[in-house]
Amino acid sequence: MSILLAINGWDLRSWQERFQALLPDREVLLAASEIDASRVKYIACWKHTPGSLARYKDCQVLFSLGAGVDHLITDYDLPDAPIVRIVDPDLTGRMSEWVAWQCLDWLRQGKMYRQLQSEQRWFDDRHQPAAQDVRVGIMGLGELGMDAVERLRHLRFDVAGWSRTPKHIPHVRSYAGESELSAFLARTDILVVLLPLTSDTRGIINADLLRKLARDGRLCGPVLLNAGRGGLQVEIDILAALDTGQLKGASLDVFEQEPLVPTSALWTHKDVTITPHNSAMSHPDAIAQSIVSQIKDFEQGEPLKHVVMRDKGY
Ligand SMILES: NC(=O)c1ccc[n+]([C@@H]2O[C@H](COP(=O)([O-])OP(=O)(O)OC[C@H]3O[C@@H](n4cnc5c(N)ncnc54)[C@H](OP(=O)(O)O)[C@@H]3O)[C@@H](O)[C@H]2O)c1
């Protein structure tokens, strides 16, 4: 029984060595090699070439090497096997760090003070709202969103969330579905986007959504944070909202096209913070270890964890 690595854009050989060290008695194959498809029982994927996995009809589990599965599920020619994604507490914690960092930076006007320091200017600003005066709205209340809720609540932000299905979280107002989206946005000063990219969520951060954000908040204008996926946002709409003052600022970790193109106006916009899709990196060893332990449990008859709903796309 073999595991096949179908990986583009990452160092294939180091992934092969990593899996081989954890599964010394198995074949760890590379998609590029000539192989007998019937031997492949598991496939671990990252941005594989669409259509290239169809021939592995005996595959029993498809593993995404990332938390998101948009790179995988958009291939309509996959083997008919469950898709399992990575849920890693270390990754989740790092994402919450990024969210807390950016929320605090906007709350405490980090951009302004860095600029003032570069000009050696002492600006005695008395406008300092407290975290509890700032309404954070988290889009996506899954593994990442729920942890971010907890972290922000510890920092005393006024937190609410929005998801596809309703949630019951103590002291946190939960909104669900299209019908409650406008009410959620209307009470949001900092919008944190931790949604998966699916056919329902593609382009959701657009002009229409941005204009519904709260305009009466203590930050003097709404702020957008997106660390979900670049395909969720319409960058031209974000830039327009920043330029008209509809948005006070944005912190973006993900982009429509990555790496962000050198010509993008986002790079130089004074109200934009950019991180290069590294808000929450998983260590490759932790990813491989997590997949191998799922394989071992699966072979002992245990149910798979973190299985994706194919019909929902996440
Ligand atoms: N920037 C990075 O480095 C990085 C790292 C890791 C992950 N990510 C991204 O973060 C995403 C979220 O990760 P996760 O582990 O939190 O995913 P998850 O556990 O699957 O949670 C997804 C959340 O989004 C909600 N959702 C999905 N479709 C929706 C829709 N149409 N309308 C409203 N809510 C919807 C779900 O609602 P329900 O609760 O009702 O199902 C759920 O609350 C990943 O898919 C990935 O793209 C980015």
Coordinates of C-alpha atoms and ligand atoms in Angstrom, one line a residue:
M1 CA 0.0 0.0 0.0
S2 CA 1.5 3.3 -1.1
I3 CA 1.1 6.9 -0.4
L4 CA 1.4 9.3 -3.3
L5 CA 2.5 12.9 -3.0
A6 CA 0.9 15.2 -5.5
I7 CA 2.6 18.5 -4.7
N8 CA 3.3 21.5 -6.8
G9 CA 5.3 24.5 -5.7
W10 CA 6.9 22.9 -2.7
D11 CA 10.1 20.8 -2.4
L12 CA 8.9 17.4 -3.3
R13 CA 12.0 15.5 -2.2
S14 CA 11.9 16.9 1.3
W15 CA 8.3 15.9 1.6
Q16 CA 9.1 12.4 0.4
E17 CA 11.9 12.0 3.0
R18 CA 9.6 13.4 5.7
F19 CA 6.8 10.8 5.0
Q20 CA 9.3 8.0 4.4
A21 CA 10.9 8.6 7.8
L22 CA 7.4 8.3 9.4
L23 CA 6.3 5.3 7.2
P24 CA 9.5 3.3 6.8
D25 CA 7.7 0.2 5.6
R26 CA 5.6 1.9 2.9
E27 CA 6.3 3.2 -0.5
V28 CA 6.1 7.0 -0.7
L29 CA 5.7 7.8 -4.4
L30 CA 5.9 11.0 -6.3
A31 CA 3.1 11.9 -8.8
A32 CA 5.7 12.5 -11.4
S33 CA 7.0 9.0 -11.4
E34 CA 5.7 6.1 -13.5
I35 CA 3.6 4.1 -11.1
D36 CA 1.0 1.4 -10.9
A37 CA -2.2 3.4 -9.9
S38 CA -3.7 0.4 -8.2
R39 CA -1.0 0.5 -5.5
V40 CA -1.9 4.0 -4.3
K41 CA -4.1 3.9 -1.2
Y42 CA -3.6 7.5 0.1
I43 CA -2.8 10.7 -1.7
A44 CA -1.4 13.8 0.0
C45 CA -2.0 16.9 -2.2
W46 CA -1.0 20.5 -2.5
K47 CA -2.0 22.3 -5.6
H48 CA -1.8 19.2 -7.7
T49 CA -2.4 19.4 -11.5
P50 CA -6.2 19.2 -12.0
G51 CA -7.3 15.9 -13.5
S52 CA -4.0 14.2 -12.7
L53 CA -5.5 12.2 -9.8
A54 CA -8.5 10.6 -11.6
R55 CA -6.6 7.4 -12.4
Y56 CA -6.1 6.6 -8.7
K57 CA -9.4 4.9 -8.5
D58 CA -8.5 2.7 -5.5
C59 CA -7.4 5.7 -3.4
Q60 CA -9.1 5.5 0.0
V61 CA -8.3 8.9 1.4
L62 CA -7.2 12.2 -0.1
F63 CA -5.3 14.4 2.3
S64 CA -4.9 18.1 1.8
L65 CA -1.5 19.3 3.1
G66 CA -3.1 22.6 4.1
A67 CA -6.0 23.7 6.3
G68 CA -7.9 24.9 3.2
V69 CA -9.1 22.6 0.4
D70 CA -9.9 25.1 -2.3
H71 CA -6.8 23.9 -4.2
L72 CA -8.2 20.4 -4.2
I73 CA -11.9 20.6 -4.4
T74 CA -12.0 22.7 -7.5
D75 CA -10.7 19.6 -9.4
Y76 CA -13.9 17.9 -10.5
D77 CA -12.0 14.8 -11.6
L78 CA -10.9 13.4 -8.2
P79 CA -11.1 9.8 -7.0
D80 CA -14.3 9.1 -5.0
A81 CA -12.6 9.2 -1.6
P82 CA -13.1 11.3 1.5
I83 CA -11.0 14.5 1.6
V84 CA -9.3 15.2 4.9
R85 CA -7.8 18.6 5.7
I86 CA -5.1 19.7 8.3
V87 CA -6.3 20.9 11.6
D88 CA -3.2 21.8 13.6
P89 CA -3.4 23.5 17.1
D90 CA -0.1 25.2 16.4
L91 CA -1.4 26.7 13.2
T92 CA -4.7 27.7 14.9
G93 CA -2.7 29.4 17.7
R94 CA -0.6 31.3 15.2
M95 CA -3.6 32.5 13.3
S96 CA -5.1 33.9 16.5
E97 CA -1.8 35.6 17.2
W98 CA -2.0 37.3 13.8
V99 CA -5.7 38.3 14.3
A100 CA -4.9 39.7 17.8
W101 CA -1.8 41.5 16.6
Q102 CA -3.7 43.2 13.8
C103 CA -6.8 44.1 15.9
L104 CA -4.5 45.6 18.6
D105 CA -2.5 47.5 16.0
W106 CA -5.6 49.1 14.6
L107 CA -7.0 49.8 18.1
R108 CA -3.7 51.4 19.2
Q109 CA -3.1 53.2 15.9
G110 CA 0.2 51.5 15.2
K111 CA 0.5 52.8 11.7
M112 CA 0.2 56.4 12.9
Y113 CA 2.7 56.1 15.7
R114 CA 5.3 54.4 13.4
Q115 CA 4.9 57.2 11.0
L116 CA 5.2 59.9 13.7
Q117 CA 8.3 58.2 15.1
S118 CA 9.9 58.2 11.7
E119 CA 9.3 62.0 11.6
Q120 CA 10.5 62.3 15.3
R121 CA 7.1 64.0 16.1
W122 CA 5.6 63.9 19.5
F123 CA 1.8 63.8 19.1
D124 CA -0.1 63.9 22.3
D125 CA -3.2 62.1 21.1
R126 CA -6.0 61.6 23.7
H127 CA -8.2 59.6 21.3
Q128 CA -7.6 56.1 22.7
P129 CA -10.7 53.8 22.7
A130 CA -10.5 50.7 24.8
A131 CA -10.8 47.2 23.3
Q132 CA -14.3 46.8 24.9
D133 CA -15.5 49.8 22.9
V134 CA -14.5 48.2 19.6
R135 CA -16.8 45.7 17.9
V136 CA -15.0 42.9 16.1
G137 CA -16.9 40.7 13.7
I138 CA -15.4 37.3 12.7
M139 CA -16.6 35.8 9.4
G140 CA -16.2 32.1 9.8
L141 CA -16.6 30.4 13.1
G142 CA -14.7 27.2 12.4
E143 CA -11.4 25.9 13.9
L144 CA -9.7 29.3 13.3
G145 CA -12.6 31.6 13.9
M146 CA -13.6 30.0 17.2
D147 CA -10.1 30.3 18.6
A148 CA -9.8 33.9 17.4
V149 CA -13.1 34.6 19.2
E150 CA -11.6 33.3 22.4
R151 CA -8.3 35.2 22.0
L152 CA -10.1 38.5 21.3
R153 CA -12.5 38.0 24.2
H154 CA -9.5 37.7 26.5
L155 CA -8.3 41.0 25.1
R156 CA -11.8 42.4 26.0
F157 CA -12.9 43.2 22.4
D158 CA -16.7 43.2 21.8
V159 CA -16.8 40.1 19.6
A160 CA -19.5 38.7 17.3
G161 CA -19.4 36.1 14.6
W162 CA -21.0 35.0 11.4
S163 CA -21.1 31.5 9.9
R164 CA -23.3 29.4 7.7
T165 CA -25.1 27.6 10.6
P166 CA -25.9 29.2 14.0
K167 CA -23.5 28.9 16.9
H168 CA -24.1 29.2 20.6
I169 CA -21.0 30.8 22.2
P170 CA -21.3 32.3 25.7
H171 CA -21.2 36.2 25.5
V172 CA -20.7 36.2 21.8
R173 CA -23.6 37.1 19.4
S174 CA -23.7 34.7 16.6
Y175 CA -25.2 35.6 13.2
A176 CA -25.8 33.0 10.5
G177 CA -26.5 32.8 6.8
E178 CA -27.2 35.4 4.1
S179 CA -30.3 36.7 6.0
E180 CA -28.3 37.9 9.0
L181 CA -25.2 39.1 7.2
S182 CA -26.3 42.8 7.0
A183 CA -27.1 43.0 10.7
F184 CA -23.7 41.4 11.5
L185 CA -21.9 43.9 9.3
A186 CA -23.8 46.9 10.7
R187 CA -22.3 46.2 14.2
T188 CA -18.8 45.5 13.0
D189 CA -15.8 48.0 13.4
I190 CA -13.1 45.4 12.6
L191 CA -14.1 42.7 10.2
V192 CA -12.0 39.5 10.5
V193 CA -12.3 37.2 7.5
L194 CA -11.5 33.5 8.3
L195 CA -13.8 31.9 5.8
P196 CA -12.9 29.1 3.4
L197 CA -12.9 29.8 -0.4
T198 CA -15.9 28.1 -1.9
S199 CA -18.4 28.8 -4.7
D200 CA -20.6 30.6 -2.1
T201 CA -17.8 32.8 -0.6
R202 CA -15.7 33.7 -3.7
G203 CA -15.7 37.5 -4.0
I204 CA -17.8 38.0 -0.8
I205 CA -15.5 40.9 0.4
N206 CA -16.8 43.4 -2.2
A207 CA -18.1 46.9 -2.5
D208 CA -21.6 45.9 -1.4
L209 CA -20.3 44.2 1.8
L210 CA -17.8 46.9 2.7
R211 CA -20.5 49.7 2.5
K212 CA -22.6 47.8 5.1
L213 CA -19.9 47.9 7.8
A214 CA -20.5 50.1 10.8
R215 CA -19.7 53.8 10.4
D216 CA -20.4 54.9 14.0
G217 CA -17.6 53.0 15.7
R218 CA -14.8 54.2 18.0
L219 CA -12.1 53.7 15.4
C220 CA -13.6 56.4 13.1
G221 CA -14.2 54.0 10.3
P222 CA -14.2 50.2 9.7
V223 CA -11.1 48.1 9.3
L224 CA -10.8 44.9 7.2
L225 CA -8.6 41.9 8.1
N226 CA -8.5 39.0 5.7
A227 CA -6.4 35.9 6.4
G228 CA -8.8 33.4 4.8
R229 CA -8.1 33.3 1.1
G230 CA -7.4 35.9 -1.5
G231 CA -10.3 34.7 -3.7
L232 CA -12.7 36.0 -1.0
Q233 CA -11.8 39.6 -1.7
V234 CA -12.2 42.0 -4.6
E235 CA -9.1 44.0 -4.4
I236 CA -10.3 46.8 -6.6
D237 CA -13.3 47.3 -4.3
I238 CA -11.1 47.4 -1.2
L239 CA -8.8 50.0 -2.8
A240 CA -11.8 52.1 -3.8
A241 CA -13.3 51.8 -0.3
L242 CA -10.0 52.9 1.3
D243 CA -9.7 55.9 -1.1
T244 CA -13.2 57.1 -0.4
G245 CA -12.7 56.7 3.4
Q246 CA -15.4 54.0 3.5
L247 CA -12.7 51.8 5.0
K248 CA -10.2 53.2 7.5
G249 CA -7.7 50.5 6.8
A250 CA -7.0 46.9 5.9
S251 CA -4.6 44.1 7.0
L252 CA -4.3 41.5 4.3
D253 CA -2.4 38.2 4.5
V254 CA -3.9 36.7 1.3
F255 CA -4.4 38.1 -2.2
E256 CA -6.3 37.4 -5.5
Q257 CA -2.9 36.6 -7.0
E258 CA 0.0 35.4 -4.9
P259 CA 2.7 36.6 -4.7
L260 CA 1.0 40.0 -4.8
V261 CA 1.9 41.5 -8.1
P262 CA 4.5 44.4 -7.9
T263 CA 2.1 46.7 -9.6
S264 CA -0.7 46.3 -7.0
A265 CA -1.6 49.6 -5.4
L266 CA -2.1 47.7 -2.1
W267 CA 1.7 47.6 -1.6
T268 CA 2.1 51.3 -1.2
H269 CA -1.3 52.3 0.2
K270 CA -0.7 54.1 3.5
D271 CA -3.7 52.4 5.2
V272 CA -2.8 48.8 4.2
T273 CA -0.7 46.3 6.1
I274 CA 0.5 43.4 4.1
T275 CA 1.8 40.0 5.3
P276 CA 2.9 37.4 2.7
H277 CA 0.3 34.6 3.4
N278 CA 2.2 33.6 6.5
S279 CA -0.2 34.5 9.2
A280 CA -0.4 30.9 10.2
M281 CA 2.3 28.5 8.9
S282 CA 2.2 24.9 9.9
H283 CA 5.5 23.1 10.3
P284 CA 5.9 20.5 7.6
D285 CA 6.8 17.9 10.1
A286 CA 3.6 18.5 12.1
I287 CA 1.5 18.2 8.9
A288 CA 3.2 14.9 7.9
Q289 CA 2.8 13.6 11.4
S290 CA -0.8 14.5 11.5
I291 CA -1.5 12.7 8.2
V292 CA 0.4 9.6 9.3
S293 CA -1.4 9.4 12.6
Q294 CA -4.7 9.6 10.7
I295 CA -3.6 6.8 8.4
K296 CA -2.7 4.6 11.4
D297 CA -6.0 5.3 13.1
F298 CA -7.9 4.7 9.9
E299 CA -6.3 1.4 9.5
Q300 CA -7.2 0.5 13.1
G301 CA -10.9 1.2 12.1
E302 CA -11.1 4.6 13.7
P303 CA -13.2 7.2 11.9
L304 CA -11.3 9.9 9.9
K305 CA -11.2 13.4 11.5
H306 CA -11.6 16.7 9.7
V307 CA -13.4 15.3 6.7
V308 CA -14.4 18.0 4.2
M309 CA -18.1 18.3 3.1
R310 CA -17.6 17.9 -0.6
D311 CA -21.0 19.4 -1.5
K312 CA -20.2 22.6 0.6
G313 CA -16.6 22.9 -0.5
Y314 CA -15.0 23.1 2.9
Ligands
LIG1 N1 -3.7 32.6 5.7 C1 -3.3 31.4 6.2 O1 -2.1 31.2 6.4 C2 -4.3 30.4 6.4 C3 -4.0 29.3 7.2 C4 -4.9 28.3 7.5 C5 -6.2 28.4 6.9 N2 -6.5 29.5 6.2 C6 -7.9 29.6 5.6 O2 -8.8 29.7 6.6 C7 -10.0 29.0 6.2 C8 -10.8 28.7 7.5 O3 -10.2 27.6 8.2 P1 -10.9 26.8 9.4 O4 -10.0 25.7 9.8 O5 -11.4 27.7 10.4 O6 -12.2 26.2 8.5 P2 -13.5 25.5 9.1 O7 -13.2 24.9 10.4 O8 -13.9 24.6 8.0 O9 -14.5 26.7 9.3 C9 -15.1 27.4 8.2 C10 -16.1 28.4 8.8 O10 -16.6 29.2 7.7 C11 -18.0 29.1 7.7 N3 -18.6 29.2 6.3 C12 -18.3 28.4 5.3 N4 -19.0 28.7 4.2 C13 -19.8 29.8 4.6 C14 -20.8 30.5 4.0 N5 -21.2 30.3 2.7 N6 -21.4 31.5 4.7 C15 -21.1 31.7 6.0 N7 -20.2 31.0 6.7 C16 -19.5 30.0 6.0 C17 -18.3 27.8 8.3 O11 -19.7 27.8 8.8 P3 -20.3 26.6 9.7 O12 -19.6 26.6 11.0 O13 -21.7 26.9 9.8 O14 -20.0 25.3 8.9 C18 -17.3 27.7 9.4 O15 -17.7 28.4 10.6 C19 -9.4 27.8 5.5 O16 -10.4 27.3 4.6 C20 -8.2 28.4 4.7 O17 -8.7 28.9 3.5 C21 -5.6 30.5 5.9

